[in-house]
Coordinates of C-alpha atoms and ligand atoms in Angstrom, one line a residue:
X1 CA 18.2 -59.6 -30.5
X2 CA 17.7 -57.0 -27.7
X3 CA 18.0 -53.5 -28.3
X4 CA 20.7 -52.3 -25.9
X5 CA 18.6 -50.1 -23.8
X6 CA 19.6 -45.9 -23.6
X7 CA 20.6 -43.8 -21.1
X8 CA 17.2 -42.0 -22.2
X9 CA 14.2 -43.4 -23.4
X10 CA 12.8 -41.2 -25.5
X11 CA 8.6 -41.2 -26.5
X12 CA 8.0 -38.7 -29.2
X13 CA 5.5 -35.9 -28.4
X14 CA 2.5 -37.5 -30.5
X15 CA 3.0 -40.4 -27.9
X16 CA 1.8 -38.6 -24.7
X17 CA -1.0 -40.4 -23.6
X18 CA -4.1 -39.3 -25.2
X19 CA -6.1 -40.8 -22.0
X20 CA -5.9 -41.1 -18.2
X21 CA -5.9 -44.3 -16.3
X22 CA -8.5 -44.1 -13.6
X23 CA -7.0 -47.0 -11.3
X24 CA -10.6 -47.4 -10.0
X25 CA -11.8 -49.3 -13.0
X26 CA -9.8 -51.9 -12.0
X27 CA -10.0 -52.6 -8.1
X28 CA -12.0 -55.1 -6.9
X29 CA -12.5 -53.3 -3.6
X30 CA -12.9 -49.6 -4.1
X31 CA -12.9 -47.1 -1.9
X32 CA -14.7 -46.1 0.3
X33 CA -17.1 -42.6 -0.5
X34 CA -16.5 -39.3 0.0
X35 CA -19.2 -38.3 3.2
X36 CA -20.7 -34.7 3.7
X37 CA -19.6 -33.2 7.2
X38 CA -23.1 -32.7 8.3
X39 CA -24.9 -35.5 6.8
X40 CA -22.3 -38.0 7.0
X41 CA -24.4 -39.3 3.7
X42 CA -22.0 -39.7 0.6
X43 CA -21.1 -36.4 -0.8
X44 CA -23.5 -35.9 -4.1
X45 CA -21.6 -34.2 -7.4
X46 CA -23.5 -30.8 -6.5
X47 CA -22.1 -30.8 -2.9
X48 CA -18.7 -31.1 -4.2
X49 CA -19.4 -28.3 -7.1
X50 CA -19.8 -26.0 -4.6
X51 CA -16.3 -25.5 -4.0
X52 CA -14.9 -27.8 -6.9
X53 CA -15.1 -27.3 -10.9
X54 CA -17.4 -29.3 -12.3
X55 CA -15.5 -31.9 -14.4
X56 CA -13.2 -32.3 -11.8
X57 CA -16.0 -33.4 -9.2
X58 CA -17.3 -35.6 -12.3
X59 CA -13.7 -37.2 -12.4
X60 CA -13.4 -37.1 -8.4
X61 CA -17.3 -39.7 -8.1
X62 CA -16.3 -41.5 -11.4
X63 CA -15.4 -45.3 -10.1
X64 CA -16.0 -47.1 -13.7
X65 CA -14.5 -45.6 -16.8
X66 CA -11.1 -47.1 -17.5
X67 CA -9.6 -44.6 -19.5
X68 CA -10.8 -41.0 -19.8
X69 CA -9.8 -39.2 -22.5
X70 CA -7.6 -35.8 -22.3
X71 CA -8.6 -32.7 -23.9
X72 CA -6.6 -31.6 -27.1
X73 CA -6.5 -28.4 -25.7
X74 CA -4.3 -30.2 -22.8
X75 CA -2.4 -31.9 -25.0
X76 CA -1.4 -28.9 -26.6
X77 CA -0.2 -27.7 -23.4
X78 CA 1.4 -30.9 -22.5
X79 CA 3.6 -30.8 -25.2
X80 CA 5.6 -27.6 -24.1
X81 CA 6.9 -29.8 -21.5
X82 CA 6.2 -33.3 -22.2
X83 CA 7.0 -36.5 -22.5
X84 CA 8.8 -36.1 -19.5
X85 CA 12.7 -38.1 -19.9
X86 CA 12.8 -41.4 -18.6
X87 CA 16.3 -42.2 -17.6
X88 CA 18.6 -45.4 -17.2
X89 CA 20.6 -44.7 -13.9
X90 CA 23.8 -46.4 -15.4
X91 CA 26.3 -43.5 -13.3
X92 CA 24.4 -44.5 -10.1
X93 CA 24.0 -48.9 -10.8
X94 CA 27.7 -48.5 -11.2
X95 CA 28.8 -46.2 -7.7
X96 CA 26.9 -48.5 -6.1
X97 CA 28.0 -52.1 -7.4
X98 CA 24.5 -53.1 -8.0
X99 CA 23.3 -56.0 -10.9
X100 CA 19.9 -54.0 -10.8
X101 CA 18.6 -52.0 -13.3
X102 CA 17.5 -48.9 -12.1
X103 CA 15.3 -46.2 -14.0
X104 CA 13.8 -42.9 -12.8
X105 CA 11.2 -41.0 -14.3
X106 CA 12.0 -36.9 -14.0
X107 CA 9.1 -34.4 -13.5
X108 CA 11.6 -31.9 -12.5
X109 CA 12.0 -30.2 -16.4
X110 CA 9.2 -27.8 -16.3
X111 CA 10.3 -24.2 -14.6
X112 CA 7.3 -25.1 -11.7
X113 CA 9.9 -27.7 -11.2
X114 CA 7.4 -30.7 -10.6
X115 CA 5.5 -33.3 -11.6
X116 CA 2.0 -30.8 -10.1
X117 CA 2.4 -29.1 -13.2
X118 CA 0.5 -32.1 -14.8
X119 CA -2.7 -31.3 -12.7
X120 CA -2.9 -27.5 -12.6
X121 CA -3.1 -27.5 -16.2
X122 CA -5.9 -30.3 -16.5
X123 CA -7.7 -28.2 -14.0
X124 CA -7.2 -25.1 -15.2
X125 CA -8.5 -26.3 -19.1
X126 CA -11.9 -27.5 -17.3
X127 CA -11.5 -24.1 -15.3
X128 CA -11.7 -22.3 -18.6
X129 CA -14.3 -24.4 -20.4
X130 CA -16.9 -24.5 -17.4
X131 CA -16.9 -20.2 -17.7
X132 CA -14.9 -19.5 -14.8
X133 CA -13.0 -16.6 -14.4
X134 CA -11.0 -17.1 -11.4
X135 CA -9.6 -19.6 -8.9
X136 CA -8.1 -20.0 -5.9
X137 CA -5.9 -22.3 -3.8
X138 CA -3.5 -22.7 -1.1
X139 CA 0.2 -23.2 -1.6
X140 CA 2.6 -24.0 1.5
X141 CA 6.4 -25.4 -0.1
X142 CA 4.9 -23.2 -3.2
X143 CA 5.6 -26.1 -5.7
X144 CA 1.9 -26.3 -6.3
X145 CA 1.8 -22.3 -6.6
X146 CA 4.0 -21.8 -9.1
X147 CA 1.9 -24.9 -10.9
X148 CA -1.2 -23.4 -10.5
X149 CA 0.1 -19.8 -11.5
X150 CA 1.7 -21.2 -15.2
X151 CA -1.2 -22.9 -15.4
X152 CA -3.2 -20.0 -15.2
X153 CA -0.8 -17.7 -17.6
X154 CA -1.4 -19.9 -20.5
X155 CA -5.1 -20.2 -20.5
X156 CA -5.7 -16.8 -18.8
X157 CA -7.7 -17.3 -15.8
X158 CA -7.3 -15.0 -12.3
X159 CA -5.3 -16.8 -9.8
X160 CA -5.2 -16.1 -5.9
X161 CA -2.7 -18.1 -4.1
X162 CA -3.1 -18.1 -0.2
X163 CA 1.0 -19.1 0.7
X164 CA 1.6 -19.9 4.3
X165 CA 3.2 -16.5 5.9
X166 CA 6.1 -18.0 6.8
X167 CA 6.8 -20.4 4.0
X168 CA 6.1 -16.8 1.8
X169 CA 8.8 -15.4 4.1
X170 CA 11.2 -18.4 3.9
X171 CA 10.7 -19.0 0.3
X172 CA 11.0 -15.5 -1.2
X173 CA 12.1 -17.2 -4.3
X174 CA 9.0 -18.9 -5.0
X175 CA 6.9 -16.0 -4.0
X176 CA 8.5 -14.2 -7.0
X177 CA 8.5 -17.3 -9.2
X178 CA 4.1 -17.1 -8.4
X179 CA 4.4 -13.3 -9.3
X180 CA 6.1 -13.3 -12.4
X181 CA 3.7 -15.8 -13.7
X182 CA 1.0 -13.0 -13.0
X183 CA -1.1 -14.2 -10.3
X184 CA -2.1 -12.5 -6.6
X185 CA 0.1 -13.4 -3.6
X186 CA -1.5 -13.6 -0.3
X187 CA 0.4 -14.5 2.9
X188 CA -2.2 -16.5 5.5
X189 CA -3.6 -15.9 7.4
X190 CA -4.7 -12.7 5.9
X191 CA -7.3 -9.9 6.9
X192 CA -8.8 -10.6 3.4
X193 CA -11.1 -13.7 3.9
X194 CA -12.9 -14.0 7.8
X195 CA -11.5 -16.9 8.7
X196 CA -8.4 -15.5 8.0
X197 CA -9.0 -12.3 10.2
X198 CA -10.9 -14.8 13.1
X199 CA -7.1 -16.8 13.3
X200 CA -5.3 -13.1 13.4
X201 CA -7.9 -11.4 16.2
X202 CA -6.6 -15.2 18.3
X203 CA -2.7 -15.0 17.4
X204 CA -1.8 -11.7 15.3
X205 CA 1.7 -13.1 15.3
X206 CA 0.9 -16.8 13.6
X207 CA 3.0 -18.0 10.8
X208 CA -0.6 -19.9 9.1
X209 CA -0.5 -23.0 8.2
X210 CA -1.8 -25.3 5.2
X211 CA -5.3 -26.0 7.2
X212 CA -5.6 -22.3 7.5
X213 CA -4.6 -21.4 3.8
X214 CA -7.3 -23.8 2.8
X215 CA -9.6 -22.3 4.7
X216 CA -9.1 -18.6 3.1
X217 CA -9.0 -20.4 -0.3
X218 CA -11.8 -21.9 0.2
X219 CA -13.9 -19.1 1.5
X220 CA -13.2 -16.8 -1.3
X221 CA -13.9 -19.4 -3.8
X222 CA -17.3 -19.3 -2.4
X223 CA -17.9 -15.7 -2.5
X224 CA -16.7 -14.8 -5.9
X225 CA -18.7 -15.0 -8.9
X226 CA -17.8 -17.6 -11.6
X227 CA -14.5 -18.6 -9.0
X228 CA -13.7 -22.2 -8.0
X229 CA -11.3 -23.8 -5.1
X230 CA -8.4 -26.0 -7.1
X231 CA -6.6 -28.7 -5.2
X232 CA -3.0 -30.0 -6.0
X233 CA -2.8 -33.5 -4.0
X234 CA -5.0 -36.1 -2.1
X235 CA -7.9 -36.0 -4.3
X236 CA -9.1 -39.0 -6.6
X237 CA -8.9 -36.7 -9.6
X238 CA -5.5 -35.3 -9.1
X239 CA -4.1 -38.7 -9.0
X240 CA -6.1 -39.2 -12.6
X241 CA -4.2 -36.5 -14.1
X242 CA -1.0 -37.6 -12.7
X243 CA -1.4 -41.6 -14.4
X244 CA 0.2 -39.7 -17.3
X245 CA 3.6 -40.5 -15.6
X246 CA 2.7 -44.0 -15.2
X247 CA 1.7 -44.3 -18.9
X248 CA 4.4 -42.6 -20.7
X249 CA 6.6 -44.8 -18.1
X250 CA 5.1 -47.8 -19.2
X251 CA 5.1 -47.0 -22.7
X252 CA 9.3 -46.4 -22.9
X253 CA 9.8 -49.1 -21.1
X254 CA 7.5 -51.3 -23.2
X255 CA 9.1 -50.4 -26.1
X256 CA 12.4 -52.5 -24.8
X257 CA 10.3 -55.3 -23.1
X258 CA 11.4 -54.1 -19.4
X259 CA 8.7 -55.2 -17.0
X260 CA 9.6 -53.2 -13.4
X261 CA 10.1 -55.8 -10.3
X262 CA 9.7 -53.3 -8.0
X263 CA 8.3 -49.1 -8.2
X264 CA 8.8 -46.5 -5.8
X265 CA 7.5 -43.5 -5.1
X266 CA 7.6 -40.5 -2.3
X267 CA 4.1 -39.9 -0.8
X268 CA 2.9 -36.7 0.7
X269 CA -0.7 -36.7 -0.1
X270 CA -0.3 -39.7 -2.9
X271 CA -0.8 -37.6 -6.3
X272 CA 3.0 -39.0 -8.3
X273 CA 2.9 -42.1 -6.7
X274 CA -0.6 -43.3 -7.7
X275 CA 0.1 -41.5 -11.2
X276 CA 3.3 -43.7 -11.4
X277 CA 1.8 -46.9 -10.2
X278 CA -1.6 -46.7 -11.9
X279 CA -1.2 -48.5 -15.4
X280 CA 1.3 -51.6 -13.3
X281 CA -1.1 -51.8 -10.7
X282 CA -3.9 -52.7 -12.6
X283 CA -1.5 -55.8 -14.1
X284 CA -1.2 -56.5 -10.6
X285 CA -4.5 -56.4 -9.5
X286 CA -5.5 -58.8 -12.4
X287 CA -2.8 -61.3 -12.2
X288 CA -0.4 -60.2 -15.0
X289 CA 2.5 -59.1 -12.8
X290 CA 4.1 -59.7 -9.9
X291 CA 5.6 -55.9 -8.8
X292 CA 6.1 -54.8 -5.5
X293 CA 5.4 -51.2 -5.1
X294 CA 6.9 -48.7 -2.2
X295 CA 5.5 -45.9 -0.7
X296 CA 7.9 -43.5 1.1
X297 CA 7.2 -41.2 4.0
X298 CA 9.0 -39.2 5.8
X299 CA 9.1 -40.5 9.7
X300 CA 8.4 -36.9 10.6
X301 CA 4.7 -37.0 8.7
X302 CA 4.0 -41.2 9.1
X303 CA 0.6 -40.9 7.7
X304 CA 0.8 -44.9 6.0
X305 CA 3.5 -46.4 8.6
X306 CA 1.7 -44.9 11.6
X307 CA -1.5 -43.7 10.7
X308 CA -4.9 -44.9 11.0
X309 CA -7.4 -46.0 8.3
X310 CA -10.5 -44.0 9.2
X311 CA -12.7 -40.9 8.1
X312 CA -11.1 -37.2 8.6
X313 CA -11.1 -33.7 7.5
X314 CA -8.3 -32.6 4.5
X315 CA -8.0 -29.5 6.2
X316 CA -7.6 -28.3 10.0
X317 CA -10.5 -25.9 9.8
X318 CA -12.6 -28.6 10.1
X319 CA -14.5 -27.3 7.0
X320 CA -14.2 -30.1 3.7
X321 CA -16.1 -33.6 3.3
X322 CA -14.6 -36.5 4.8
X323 CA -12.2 -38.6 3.2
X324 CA -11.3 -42.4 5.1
X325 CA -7.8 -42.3 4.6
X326 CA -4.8 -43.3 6.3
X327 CA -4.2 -40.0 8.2
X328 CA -2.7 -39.0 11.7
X329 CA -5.3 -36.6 12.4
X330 CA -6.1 -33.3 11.0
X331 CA -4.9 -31.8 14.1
X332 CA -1.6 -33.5 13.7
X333 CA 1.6 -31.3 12.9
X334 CA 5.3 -32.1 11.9
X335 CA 7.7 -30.6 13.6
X336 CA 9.2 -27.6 12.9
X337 CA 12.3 -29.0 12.6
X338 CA 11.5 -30.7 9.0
X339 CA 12.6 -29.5 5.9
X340 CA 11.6 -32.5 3.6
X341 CA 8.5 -31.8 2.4
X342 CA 5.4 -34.5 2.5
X343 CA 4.1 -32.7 5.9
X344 CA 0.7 -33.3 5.2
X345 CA -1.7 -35.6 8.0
X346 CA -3.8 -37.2 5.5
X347 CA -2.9 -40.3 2.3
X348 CA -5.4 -40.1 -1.0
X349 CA -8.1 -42.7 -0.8
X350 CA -7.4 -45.0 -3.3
X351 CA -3.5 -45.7 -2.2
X352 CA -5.1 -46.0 1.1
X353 CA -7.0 -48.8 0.3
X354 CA -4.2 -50.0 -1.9
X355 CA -2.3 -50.3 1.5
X356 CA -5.1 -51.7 3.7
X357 CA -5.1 -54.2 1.3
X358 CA -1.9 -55.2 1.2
X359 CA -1.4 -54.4 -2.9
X360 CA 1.3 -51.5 -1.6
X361 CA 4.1 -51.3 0.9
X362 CA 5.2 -48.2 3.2
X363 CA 8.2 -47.5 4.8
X364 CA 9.6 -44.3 6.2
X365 CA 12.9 -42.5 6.3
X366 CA 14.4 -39.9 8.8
X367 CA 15.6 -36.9 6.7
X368 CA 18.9 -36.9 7.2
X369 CA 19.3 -40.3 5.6
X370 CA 17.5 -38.5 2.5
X371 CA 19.2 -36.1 2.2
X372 CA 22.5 -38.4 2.5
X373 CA 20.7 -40.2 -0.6
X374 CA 20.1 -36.4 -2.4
X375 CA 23.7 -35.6 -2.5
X376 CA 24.8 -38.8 -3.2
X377 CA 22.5 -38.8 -6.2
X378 CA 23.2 -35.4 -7.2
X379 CA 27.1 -36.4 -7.3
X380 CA 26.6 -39.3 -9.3
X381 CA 24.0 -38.9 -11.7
X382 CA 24.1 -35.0 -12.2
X383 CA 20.8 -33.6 -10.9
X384 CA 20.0 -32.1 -7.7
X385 CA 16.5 -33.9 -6.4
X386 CA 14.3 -32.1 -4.4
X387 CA 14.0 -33.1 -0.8
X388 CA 10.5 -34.9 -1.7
X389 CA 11.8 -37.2 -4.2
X390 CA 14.7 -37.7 -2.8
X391 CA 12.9 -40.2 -0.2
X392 CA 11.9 -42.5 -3.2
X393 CA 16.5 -41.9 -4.2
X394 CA 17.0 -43.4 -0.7
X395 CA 14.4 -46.6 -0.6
X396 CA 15.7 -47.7 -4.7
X397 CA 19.3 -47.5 -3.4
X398 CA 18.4 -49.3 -1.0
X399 CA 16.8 -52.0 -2.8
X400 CA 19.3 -51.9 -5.3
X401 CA 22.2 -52.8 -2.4
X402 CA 20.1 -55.2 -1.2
X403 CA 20.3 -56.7 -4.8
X404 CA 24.1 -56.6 -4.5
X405 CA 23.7 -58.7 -1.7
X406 CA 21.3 -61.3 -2.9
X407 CA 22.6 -61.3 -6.6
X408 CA 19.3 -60.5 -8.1
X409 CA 19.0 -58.5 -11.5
X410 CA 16.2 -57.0 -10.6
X411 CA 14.4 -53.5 -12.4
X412 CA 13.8 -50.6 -10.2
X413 CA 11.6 -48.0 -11.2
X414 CA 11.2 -44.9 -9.5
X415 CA 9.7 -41.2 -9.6
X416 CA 12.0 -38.2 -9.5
X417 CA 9.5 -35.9 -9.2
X418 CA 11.1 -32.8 -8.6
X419 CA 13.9 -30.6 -8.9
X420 CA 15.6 -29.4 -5.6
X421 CA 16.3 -25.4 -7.2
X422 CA 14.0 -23.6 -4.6
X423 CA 14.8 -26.0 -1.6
X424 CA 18.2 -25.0 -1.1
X425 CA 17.7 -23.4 2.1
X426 CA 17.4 -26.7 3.1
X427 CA 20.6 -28.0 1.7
X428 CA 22.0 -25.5 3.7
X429 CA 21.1 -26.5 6.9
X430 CA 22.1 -30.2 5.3
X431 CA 25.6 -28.9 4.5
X432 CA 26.4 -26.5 7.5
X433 CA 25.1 -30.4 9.5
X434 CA 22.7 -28.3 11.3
X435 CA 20.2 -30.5 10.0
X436 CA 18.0 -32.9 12.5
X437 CA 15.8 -35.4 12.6
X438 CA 12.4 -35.7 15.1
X439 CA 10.2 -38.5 14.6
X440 CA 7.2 -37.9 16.7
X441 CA 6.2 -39.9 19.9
X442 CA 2.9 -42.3 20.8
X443 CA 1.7 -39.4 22.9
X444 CA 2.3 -36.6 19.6
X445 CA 0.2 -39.2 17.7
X446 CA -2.0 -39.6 20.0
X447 CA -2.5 -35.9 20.0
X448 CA -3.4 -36.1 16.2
X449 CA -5.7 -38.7 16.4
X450 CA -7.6 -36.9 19.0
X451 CA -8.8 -34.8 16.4
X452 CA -10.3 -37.3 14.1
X453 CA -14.0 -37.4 13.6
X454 CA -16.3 -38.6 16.4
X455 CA -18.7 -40.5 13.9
X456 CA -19.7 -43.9 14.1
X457 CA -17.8 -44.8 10.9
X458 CA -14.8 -44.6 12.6
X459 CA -16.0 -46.8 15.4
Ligands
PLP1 C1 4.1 -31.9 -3.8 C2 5.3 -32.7 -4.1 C3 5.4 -34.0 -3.7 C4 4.3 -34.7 -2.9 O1 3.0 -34.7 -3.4 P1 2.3 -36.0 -3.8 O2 0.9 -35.5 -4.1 O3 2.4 -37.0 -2.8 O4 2.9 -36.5 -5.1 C5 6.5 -34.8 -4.1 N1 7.5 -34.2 -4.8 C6 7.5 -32.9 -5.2 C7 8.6 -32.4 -5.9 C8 6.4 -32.1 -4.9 O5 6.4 -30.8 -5.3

């Protein structure tokens, strides 16, 4: 008989995955490489180490090894916060009249308040065990900040974070939240780095950006002794660390024989949704399932919808190796007028090629309509989303009214991957309906693309 399925679906805390799924094992197609700027040759491990630790740029080239194992010194960590809830959406199947099933999977528990939380401390470990002593990044929303600065608390490495001046300003919340955790605050541009005082001699009164943060990260990574540059999206390897969402999902739901019809995720540079897809793509790809799986963008930042599939930079500094990516253009910005999150030009490789192959769908979603979803969710099932995961809320209600219509039982999976705590400036604007939408024009994409690579791979 079947077990009548729980609002939670609990995994106890010796089943956390003690592997990663590296989706890569499994396509038949991969990628394509990683190319040096100069050379436009494939980047070699010690170009990447550089900048990158070194088991991440192992992890980042490694195309072969199904399952790579997680350090118990991880998994020690891990279990402070994980196994993250998986949770039946019976409040929300019954507002909306639907004979789906729909089931989310909540990386908002942790105090960083998201599913980044999951990287930082993976790169952090190998941080620690390589001999290094500090890192930096870059942080814009400051979801991957507060990650990185945790992160960083437990295993007691030097952080720098280079926040975006005016998201610093905006977000004074988050700036504290960074602080607390003990690491070093600075707004870009700064005078501290010379890219960052180049950008201030040109516009003393810029707000940065993320291209410019990255470039100050970057540089001081460089300079320091026994300091590397940590990234929290985009990469090959961040999307490893993140399959532990898939896993644990698959895991609860194997446990009551639930095979997902259709997965969802939001994407801003790819890392939950190619963590949530990983171990049910790889049935796909080899014939055991049939699951459709949903990227959502926001129309403001169309990187899948409207991008193009070609070679480009990660940062606007023109300074890392190429990735070919769906992208609009490292030159490409959102408008100011977005508050959703996901503003960044560029999709992770693999779910690129996912895409170009037709194994993944896209669709984007004006914010308004998401954050229409967000409070309808928060009503109904209790917890207020943030405004990045609430674009994967809006696309399963959607399919799950489109069941309504057709009749069809089908299972929706999708990942919640934040909490909305620190956005709710934001739900201000959403509430007061100053809130508007922009979706940008042929001629602002055409602007973006104009800054793509000139090389004959993109010919
Ligand atoms: C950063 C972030 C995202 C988008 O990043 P991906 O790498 O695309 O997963 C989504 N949701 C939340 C809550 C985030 O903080």
């Amino acid at each position: 008989m079947a077990k009548r399925i729980p609002t939670r679906l609990y995994l106890s805390e010796d089943e956390i995955p003690r592997n990663w799924y590296n989706l890569r094992a499994d396509m038949k197609d991969k990628p394509d490489p990683i190319l040096h700027p100069g050379t436009l040759q494939p980047a070699t491990a010690a170009d990447l180490e550089a900048v990158f630790c070194k088991e991440s740029v192992k992890q980042e080239l490694d195309e072969t090894t199904r399952l790579i194992p997680i350090p118990e010194g991880l998994r020690e960590f891990y279990q402070a916060y994980r196994p993250a809830p998986l949770i039946r959406a019976y409040f929300l199947e019954k507002a909306l009249g639907t004979p789906a099933e729909i089931y989310y999977k909540h990386e908002g528990t942790n105090t960083s308040g998201s599913h980044k939380l999951n990287s930082a401390a993976a790169q952090t470990y190998y941080a620690k065990e390589e001999g290094l002593t500090s890192l930096t990044t870059e942080t814009g929303a400051g979801q991957w900040g507060s990650a990185m600065a945790m992160a960083c608390a437990y295993y007691d490495i030097k952080l720098t974070v280079y926040m975006v001046k005016v998201s610093s300003e905006q977000k004074p919340y988050r700036k504290a939240l960074i602080e607390t955790y003990g690491a070093e605050l600075i707004p870009s541009p700064s005078n501290t780095t010379e890219a960052g005082r180049g950008i201030l001699a040109r516009n003393p009164n810029t707000g940065g950006s993320l291209g410019c943060a990255i470039s100050e990260a970057v540089e001081t990574a460089i300079k320091t002794d026994k300091c590397r540059y940590v990234l929290g999206s985009v990469m090959n390897h961040v999307l490893l660390h993140q399959s532990i969402i898939g896993q644990e999902a698959k895991a609860a739901l194997d446990k009551y024989g639930i095979k997902p019809d259709i997965i969802i995720g939001c994407a801003g540079g790819g890392s939950n949704l190619g963590g949530l897809i990983a171990p049910f793509m790889a049935d796909k790809i080899n014939g055991k399932s049939d699951t459709r799986f949903i990227a959502v963008e926001p129309a403001s930042c169309p990187s899948f919808t409207r991008g193009r599939y070609a070679y480009d930079f990660g940062d606007t500094a023109k300074t890392t190796p190429l990735l070919r990516m769906c992208t609009l253009g490292n030159g490409f910005i959102p408008s100011s007028n977005h508050a959703g999150g996901l503003r960044y030009h560029g999709m992770n490789p693999i779910l690129s090629k996912l895409y170009q192959d037709g194994y993944l769908e896209a669709r984007s979603q004006v914010q308004t309509d998401v954050f229409d979803a967000a409070v309808q969710f928060a009503k109904i099932e209790g917890i207020l989303p943030a405004p990045e995961s609430s674009h994967a809320i809006k696309a399963a209600i959607d399919e799950a009214l489109e069941c309504k219509r057709t009749g069809e039982k089908k299972v929706i999976l999708f990942g919640l991957t934040g909490t909305g705590y620190f956005d709710m400036t934001a739900y201000m604007s959403y509430n007061a309906k100053t809130m508007t939408d922009s979706i940008p024009t042929d001629e602002d994409l055409a602007k973006g693309f104009a800054s793509l690579p000139d090389i004959p791979q993109n010919k």
